[in-house]
Structure formats: C-alpha cells, structure tokens
C-alpha cells in the first residue's frame, strides 16, 4: 500500500487563443520533489468545465491537428444550447467529454513513464477564461 501522497496546484495562463500547452516539464519538476525516486502514479486534473488533459506528441504538428479536429467535431457556431460567453462557447463545455479533464500516468524511479514522443498537455479551447489551475498529485 502507498504511504506517500503529495499534491500541488499550478496556476497557468493560456492566453486569448485556443491552445495546446505542454506541461510535461511542470509534471517532471513536481515529480523530482514529490516522488524522490519512488514508483507510483501521477494524476493530472483540471477543475474547469472547459479544459482537458491529453497525452500526445507536440511540436510536429499534432497539437495543431488536435485543435483542427476539435474544430471539425465541435464547431464554434450557434448550434449549442449552452450560450453564454463568446459565440460558440457551448462547444467548450462539450470538450471534456472528448478530452477528459484528467490523466493518470505511471511513475517509475521518480520519472514519468512516457513514450518517446509523448507529452502531457493542457487543451484549452475557451478563449473567455485564460487563467487555469492544474492539480498534480503523486501517489507512491
């Protein structure tokens, strides 16, 4: 059974545009302190109704491809019943059904066990709220 649980909240600004923000470095920094070489699990959670967490390749176009796919699946138009905020904002509230607001990742020897090209990313299509919190929790 685990005997270590540590948590920290990151305060991030995603800006005024839709964004896939790589937070892998933040996760690794947290684990250097929290895991201290132990095996366990990292849980990444965003307490927002319009943001998700994705594990994907970044920097080679996949992050832009994800945003393009979300535009196809969730167009920013007036079809949405949820209508406050900027035009098409209702789609932002559907986003977490496709890109969940959490991810649980293996930690081995105090390090994230990601594939060669994998990164932990915050996916934010909501231009109305650029200030985000991300809770990182290590259980090991």
GROMACS .gro file of C-alpha atoms in nm:
model
  140
    1UNK     CA    1   0.000   0.000   0.000
    2UNK     CA    2   0.113   0.352  -0.073
    3UNK     CA    3   0.248   0.572   0.200
    4UNK     CA    4   0.312   0.895   0.009
    5UNK     CA    5   0.056   1.139  -0.130
    6UNK     CA    6   0.170   1.483  -0.240
    7UNK     CA    7  -0.022   1.744  -0.437
    8UNK     CA    8   0.048   2.083  -0.590
    9UNK     CA    9  -0.158   2.333  -0.791
   10UNK     CA   10  -0.011   2.503  -1.097
   11UNK     CA   11  -0.151   2.841  -1.198
   12UNK     CA   12  -0.125   2.881  -1.575
   13UNK     CA   13  -0.231   3.141  -1.827
   14UNK     CA   14  -0.332   3.003  -2.166
   15UNK     CA   15  -0.385   3.341  -2.334
   16UNK     CA   16  -0.657   3.464  -2.567
   17UNK     CA   17  -0.626   3.192  -2.834
   18UNK     CA   18  -0.712   2.822  -2.838
   19UNK     CA   19  -0.410   2.635  -2.717
   20UNK     CA   20  -0.244   2.304  -2.652
   21UNK     CA   21   0.002   2.380  -2.371
   22UNK     CA   22   0.278   2.128  -2.297
   23UNK     CA   23   0.303   2.087  -1.917
   24UNK     CA   24   0.539   1.788  -1.918
   25UNK     CA   25   0.821   1.996  -1.771
   26UNK     CA   26   0.594   2.110  -1.485
   27UNK     CA   27   0.500   1.747  -1.418
   28UNK     CA   28   0.865   1.637  -1.419
   29UNK     CA   29   0.966   1.921  -1.187
   30UNK     CA   30   0.690   1.827  -0.942
   31UNK     CA   31   0.793   1.461  -0.951
   32UNK     CA   32   1.161   1.535  -0.880
   33UNK     CA   33   1.047   1.673  -0.545
   34UNK     CA   34   0.735   1.467  -0.471
   35UNK     CA   35   0.836   1.122  -0.592
   36UNK     CA   36   1.201   1.142  -0.486
   37UNK     CA   37   1.293   0.835  -0.691
   38UNK     CA   38   0.988   0.627  -0.596
   39UNK     CA   39   0.746   0.441  -0.821
   40UNK     CA   40   0.382   0.543  -0.822
   41UNK     CA   41   0.119   0.733  -1.014
   42UNK     CA   42   0.088   1.095  -1.122
   43UNK     CA   43  -0.265   1.226  -1.152
   44UNK     CA   44  -0.313   1.546  -1.351
   45UNK     CA   45  -0.653   1.714  -1.305
   46UNK     CA   46  -0.804   2.045  -1.419
   47UNK     CA   47  -1.100   2.172  -1.213
   48UNK     CA   48  -1.255   2.355  -1.509
   49UNK     CA   49  -1.561   2.273  -1.721
   50UNK     CA   50  -1.397   2.374  -2.049
   51UNK     CA   51  -1.044   2.227  -2.042
   52UNK     CA   52  -0.894   1.882  -2.096
   53UNK     CA   53  -0.570   1.691  -2.044
   54UNK     CA   54  -0.420   1.499  -2.337
   55UNK     CA   55  -0.111   1.285  -2.382
   56UNK     CA   56   0.017   1.342  -2.734
   57UNK     CA   57   0.314   1.438  -2.947
   58UNK     CA   58   0.381   1.810  -2.966
   59UNK     CA   59   0.597   2.025  -3.189
   60UNK     CA   60   0.549   1.818  -3.506
   61UNK     CA   61   0.202   1.948  -3.585
   62UNK     CA   62  -0.005   1.705  -3.377
   63UNK     CA   63  -0.106   1.980  -3.135
   64UNK     CA   64  -0.240   2.190  -3.425
   65UNK     CA   65  -0.401   1.878  -3.574
   66UNK     CA   66  -0.583   1.820  -3.245
   67UNK     CA   67  -0.721   2.174  -3.246
   68UNK     CA   68  -0.826   2.131  -3.613
   69UNK     CA   69  -1.001   1.801  -3.531
   70UNK     CA   70  -1.181   1.965  -3.239
   71UNK     CA   71  -1.299   2.242  -3.475
   72UNK     CA   72  -1.443   1.975  -3.704
   73UNK     CA   73  -1.610   1.783  -3.422
   74UNK     CA   74  -1.710   2.088  -3.216
   75UNK     CA   75  -1.762   2.388  -3.445
   76UNK     CA   76  -1.765   2.731  -3.279
   77UNK     CA   77  -2.107   2.834  -3.409
   78UNK     CA   78  -2.457   2.896  -3.274
   79UNK     CA   79  -2.577   2.532  -3.265
   80UNK     CA   80  -2.502   2.494  -2.892
   81UNK     CA   81  -2.774   2.526  -2.627
   82UNK     CA   82  -2.518   2.647  -2.374
   83UNK     CA   83  -2.498   3.009  -2.496
   84UNK     CA   84  -2.318   3.239  -2.252
   85UNK     CA   85  -1.975   3.380  -2.338
   86UNK     CA   86  -1.829   3.428  -2.683
   87UNK     CA   87  -2.005   3.284  -2.992
   88UNK     CA   88  -1.982   2.905  -2.999
   89UNK     CA   89  -1.869   2.884  -2.636
   90UNK     CA   90  -2.110   2.595  -2.576
   91UNK     CA   91  -1.866   2.368  -2.760
   92UNK     CA   92  -1.603   2.441  -2.494
   93UNK     CA   93  -1.832   2.280  -2.238
   94UNK     CA   94  -1.854   1.964  -2.450
   95UNK     CA   95  -1.474   1.940  -2.489
   96UNK     CA   96  -1.413   1.746  -2.161
   97UNK     CA   97  -1.632   1.463  -2.291
   98UNK     CA   98  -1.375   1.412  -2.571
   99UNK     CA   99  -1.056   1.532  -2.400
  100UNK     CA  100  -1.107   1.441  -2.032
  101UNK     CA  101  -1.010   1.681  -1.753
  102UNK     CA  102  -0.766   1.428  -1.607
  103UNK     CA  103  -0.493   1.175  -1.679
  104UNK     CA  104  -0.323   0.921  -1.454
  105UNK     CA  105   0.030   0.831  -1.559
  106UNK     CA  106   0.287   0.577  -1.434
  107UNK     CA  107   0.594   0.700  -1.248
  108UNK     CA  108   0.898   0.469  -1.234
  109UNK     CA  109   1.203   0.563  -1.032
  110UNK     CA  110   1.060   0.911  -0.981
  111UNK     CA  111   1.019   0.980  -1.354
  112UNK     CA  112   0.719   0.987  -1.584
  113UNK     CA  113   0.699   0.671  -1.793
  114UNK     CA  114   0.605   0.839  -2.122
  115UNK     CA  115   0.674   0.716  -2.473
  116UNK     CA  116   0.948   0.882  -2.676
  117UNK     CA  117   0.721   1.139  -2.837
  118UNK     CA  118   0.453   1.173  -2.569
  119UNK     CA  119   0.390   1.493  -2.376
  120UNK     CA  120   0.133   1.586  -2.112
  121UNK     CA  121  -0.076   1.874  -2.244
  122UNK     CA  122  -0.348   2.108  -2.128
  123UNK     CA  123  -0.605   2.152  -2.407
  124UNK     CA  124  -0.793   2.482  -2.380
  125UNK     CA  125  -1.038   2.598  -2.647
  126UNK     CA  126  -1.208   2.853  -2.420
  127UNK     CA  127  -1.084   3.200  -2.512
  128UNK     CA  128  -1.307   3.358  -2.243
  129UNK     CA  129  -1.105   3.228  -1.945
  130UNK     CA  130  -0.726   3.226  -1.985
  131UNK     CA  131  -0.644   3.162  -1.617
  132UNK     CA  132  -0.623   2.790  -1.536
  133UNK     CA  133  -0.537   2.571  -1.241
  134UNK     CA  134  -0.388   2.225  -1.281
  135UNK     CA  135  -0.365   1.993  -0.980
  136UNK     CA  136  -0.073   1.750  -0.985
  137UNK     CA  137  -0.094   1.463  -0.734
  138UNK     CA  138   0.165   1.192  -0.674
  139UNK     CA  139   0.070   0.867  -0.506
  140UNK     CA  140   0.358   0.632  -0.444
   0.00000   0.00000   0.00000
